[in-house]
GROMACS .gro file of C-alpha atoms in nm:
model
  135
    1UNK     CA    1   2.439  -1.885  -1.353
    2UNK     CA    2   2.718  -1.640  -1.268
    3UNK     CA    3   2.672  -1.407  -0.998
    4UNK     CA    4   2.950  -1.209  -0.977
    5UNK     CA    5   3.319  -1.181  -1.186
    6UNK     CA    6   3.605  -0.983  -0.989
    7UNK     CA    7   3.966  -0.910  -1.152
    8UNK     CA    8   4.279  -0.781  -0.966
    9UNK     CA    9   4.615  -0.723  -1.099
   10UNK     CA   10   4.894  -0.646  -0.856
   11UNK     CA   11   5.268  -0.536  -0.836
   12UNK     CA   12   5.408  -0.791  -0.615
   13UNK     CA   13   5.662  -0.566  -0.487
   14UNK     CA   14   5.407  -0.340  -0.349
   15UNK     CA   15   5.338  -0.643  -0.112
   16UNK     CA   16   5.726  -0.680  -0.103
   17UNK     CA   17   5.695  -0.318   0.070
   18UNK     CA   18   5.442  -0.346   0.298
   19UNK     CA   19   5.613  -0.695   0.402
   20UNK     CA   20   5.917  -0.488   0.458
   21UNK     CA   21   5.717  -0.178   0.668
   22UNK     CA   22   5.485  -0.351   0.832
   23UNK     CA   23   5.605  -0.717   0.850
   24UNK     CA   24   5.396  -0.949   1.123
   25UNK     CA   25   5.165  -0.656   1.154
   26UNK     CA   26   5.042  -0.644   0.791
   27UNK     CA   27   5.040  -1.029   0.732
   28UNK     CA   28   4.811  -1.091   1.053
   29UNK     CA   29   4.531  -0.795   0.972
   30UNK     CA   30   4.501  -0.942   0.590
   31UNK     CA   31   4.554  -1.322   0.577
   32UNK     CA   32   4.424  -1.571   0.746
   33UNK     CA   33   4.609  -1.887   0.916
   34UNK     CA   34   4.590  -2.106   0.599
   35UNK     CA   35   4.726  -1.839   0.389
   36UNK     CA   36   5.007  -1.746   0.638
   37UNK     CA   37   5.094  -2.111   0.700
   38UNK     CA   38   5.100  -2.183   0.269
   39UNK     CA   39   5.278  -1.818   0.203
   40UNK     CA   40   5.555  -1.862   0.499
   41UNK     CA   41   5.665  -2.181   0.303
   42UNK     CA   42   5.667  -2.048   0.007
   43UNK     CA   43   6.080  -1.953  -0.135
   44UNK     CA   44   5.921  -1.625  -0.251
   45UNK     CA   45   5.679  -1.549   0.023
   46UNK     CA   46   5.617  -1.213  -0.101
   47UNK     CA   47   5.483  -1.321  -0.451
   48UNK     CA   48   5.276  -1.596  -0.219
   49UNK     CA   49   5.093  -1.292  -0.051
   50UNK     CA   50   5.041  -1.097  -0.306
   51UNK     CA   51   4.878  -1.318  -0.492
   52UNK     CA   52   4.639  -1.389  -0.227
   53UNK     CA   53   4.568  -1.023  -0.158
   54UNK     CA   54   4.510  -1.025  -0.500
   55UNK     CA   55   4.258  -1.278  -0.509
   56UNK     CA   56   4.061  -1.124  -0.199
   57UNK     CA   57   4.019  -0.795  -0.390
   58UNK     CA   58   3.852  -0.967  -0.704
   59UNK     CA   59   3.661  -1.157  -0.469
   60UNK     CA   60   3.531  -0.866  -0.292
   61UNK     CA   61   3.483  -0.742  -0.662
   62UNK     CA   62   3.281  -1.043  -0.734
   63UNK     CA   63   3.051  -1.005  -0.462
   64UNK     CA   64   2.996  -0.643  -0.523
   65UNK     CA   65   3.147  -0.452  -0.217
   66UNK     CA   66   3.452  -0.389  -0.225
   67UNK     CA   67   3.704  -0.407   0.085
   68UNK     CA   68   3.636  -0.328   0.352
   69UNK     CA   69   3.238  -0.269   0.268
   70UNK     CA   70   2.907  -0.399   0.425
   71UNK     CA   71   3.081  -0.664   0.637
   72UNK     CA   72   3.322  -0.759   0.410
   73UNK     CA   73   3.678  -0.730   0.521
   74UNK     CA   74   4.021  -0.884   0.467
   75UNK     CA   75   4.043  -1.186   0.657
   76UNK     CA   76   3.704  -1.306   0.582
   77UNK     CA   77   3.812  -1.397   0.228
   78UNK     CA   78   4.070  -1.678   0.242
   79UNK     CA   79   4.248  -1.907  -0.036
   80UNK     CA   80   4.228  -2.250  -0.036
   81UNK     CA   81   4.314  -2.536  -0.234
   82UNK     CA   82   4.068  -2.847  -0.303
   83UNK     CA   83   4.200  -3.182  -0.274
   84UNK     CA   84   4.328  -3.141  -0.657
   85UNK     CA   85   4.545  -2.818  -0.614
   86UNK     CA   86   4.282  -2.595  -0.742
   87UNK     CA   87   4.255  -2.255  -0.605
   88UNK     CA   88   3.940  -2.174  -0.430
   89UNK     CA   89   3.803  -1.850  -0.162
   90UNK     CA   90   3.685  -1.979   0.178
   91UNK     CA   91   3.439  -1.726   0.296
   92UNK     CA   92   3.361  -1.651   0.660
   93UNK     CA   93   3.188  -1.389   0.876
   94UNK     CA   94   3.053  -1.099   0.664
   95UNK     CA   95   3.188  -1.245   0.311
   96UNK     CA   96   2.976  -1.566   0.377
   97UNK     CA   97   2.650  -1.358   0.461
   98UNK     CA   98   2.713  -1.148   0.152
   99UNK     CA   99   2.732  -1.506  -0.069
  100UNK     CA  100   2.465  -1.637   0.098
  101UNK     CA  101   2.254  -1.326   0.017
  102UNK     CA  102   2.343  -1.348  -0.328
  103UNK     CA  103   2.259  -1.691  -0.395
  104UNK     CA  104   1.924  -1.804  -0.493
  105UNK     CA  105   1.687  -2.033  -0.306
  106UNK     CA  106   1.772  -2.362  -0.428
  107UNK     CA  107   2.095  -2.314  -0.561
  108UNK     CA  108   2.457  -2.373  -0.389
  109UNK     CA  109   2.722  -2.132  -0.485
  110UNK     CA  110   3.066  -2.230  -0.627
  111UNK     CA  111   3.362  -2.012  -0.614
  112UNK     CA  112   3.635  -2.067  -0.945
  113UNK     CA  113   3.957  -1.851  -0.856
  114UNK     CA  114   4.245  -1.868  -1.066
  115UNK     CA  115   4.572  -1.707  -0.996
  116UNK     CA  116   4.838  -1.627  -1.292
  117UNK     CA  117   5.180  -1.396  -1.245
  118UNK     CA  118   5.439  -1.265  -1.468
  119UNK     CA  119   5.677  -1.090  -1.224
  120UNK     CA  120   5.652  -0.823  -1.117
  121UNK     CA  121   5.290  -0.871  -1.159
  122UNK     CA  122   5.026  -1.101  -1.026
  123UNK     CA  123   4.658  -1.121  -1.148
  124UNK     CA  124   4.340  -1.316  -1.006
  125UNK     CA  125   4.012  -1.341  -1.138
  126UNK     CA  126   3.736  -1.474  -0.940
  127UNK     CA  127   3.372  -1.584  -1.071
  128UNK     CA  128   3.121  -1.692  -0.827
  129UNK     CA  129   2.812  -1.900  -0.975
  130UNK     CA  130   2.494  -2.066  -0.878
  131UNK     CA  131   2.483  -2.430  -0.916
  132UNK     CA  132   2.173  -2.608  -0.843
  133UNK     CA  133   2.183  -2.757  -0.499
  134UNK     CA  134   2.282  -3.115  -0.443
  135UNK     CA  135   2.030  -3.094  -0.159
   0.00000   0.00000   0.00000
């Protein structure tokens, strides 16, 4: 059963810009360690981050709050990739207690992210389910 569907299209040189004003700054109040460590190895970082910023506003779409809203903020949406390269949101903190809240008793959620551009553009959709619960 889906949950929640969040979109996000972005201009990647928007990021380019505030990667250019607000450099270290910007990177550390918006991604978390995973995402620096993947984007900072990236040979266009800038497309890297903008993607994931991207991909944390349709998640915050998909949960229903927005950014930052009812405990939701930046760095408690993450990207990830599973063991097969597929793109995936970690959730901690306030994001995780808003999925947890949203998910019925006896189901597990599952988070399917995926992540297109077309520069200058990026776009991310993001559609959290409920899966019944291997438990």
């Amino acid at each position: 059963m889906i949950l929640g569907i969040g979109n996000d299209i972005i201009d990647i040189r928007r990021i380019e810009r505030s990667l250019e004003r607000y450099g270290d700054r910007f990177i550390r109040r918006v991604f978390t360690e995973v995402e620096q460590a993947k984007s900072e190895r990236r040979l266009n970082r800038a497309a890297s981050y903008a993607k994931r910023f991207a991909a944390k506003e349709a998640c915050a779409k998909a949960l229903g709050t927005g950014v930052p809203r009812q405990g939701v903020s930046w760095r408690s949406m993450g990207v990830v990739n599973l063991p097969s390269g597929r793109p995936t949101m970690e959730l901690t903190a306030g994001a995780a207690e808003r999925l947890r809240a949203m998910t019925p008793v006896g189901m597990a959620p599952q988070i399917d992210v995926t992540i297109t551009d077309e520069p200058p553009l990026a776009q991310v959709v993001v559609i959290i389910s409920a899966v019944p619960s291997a438990e």
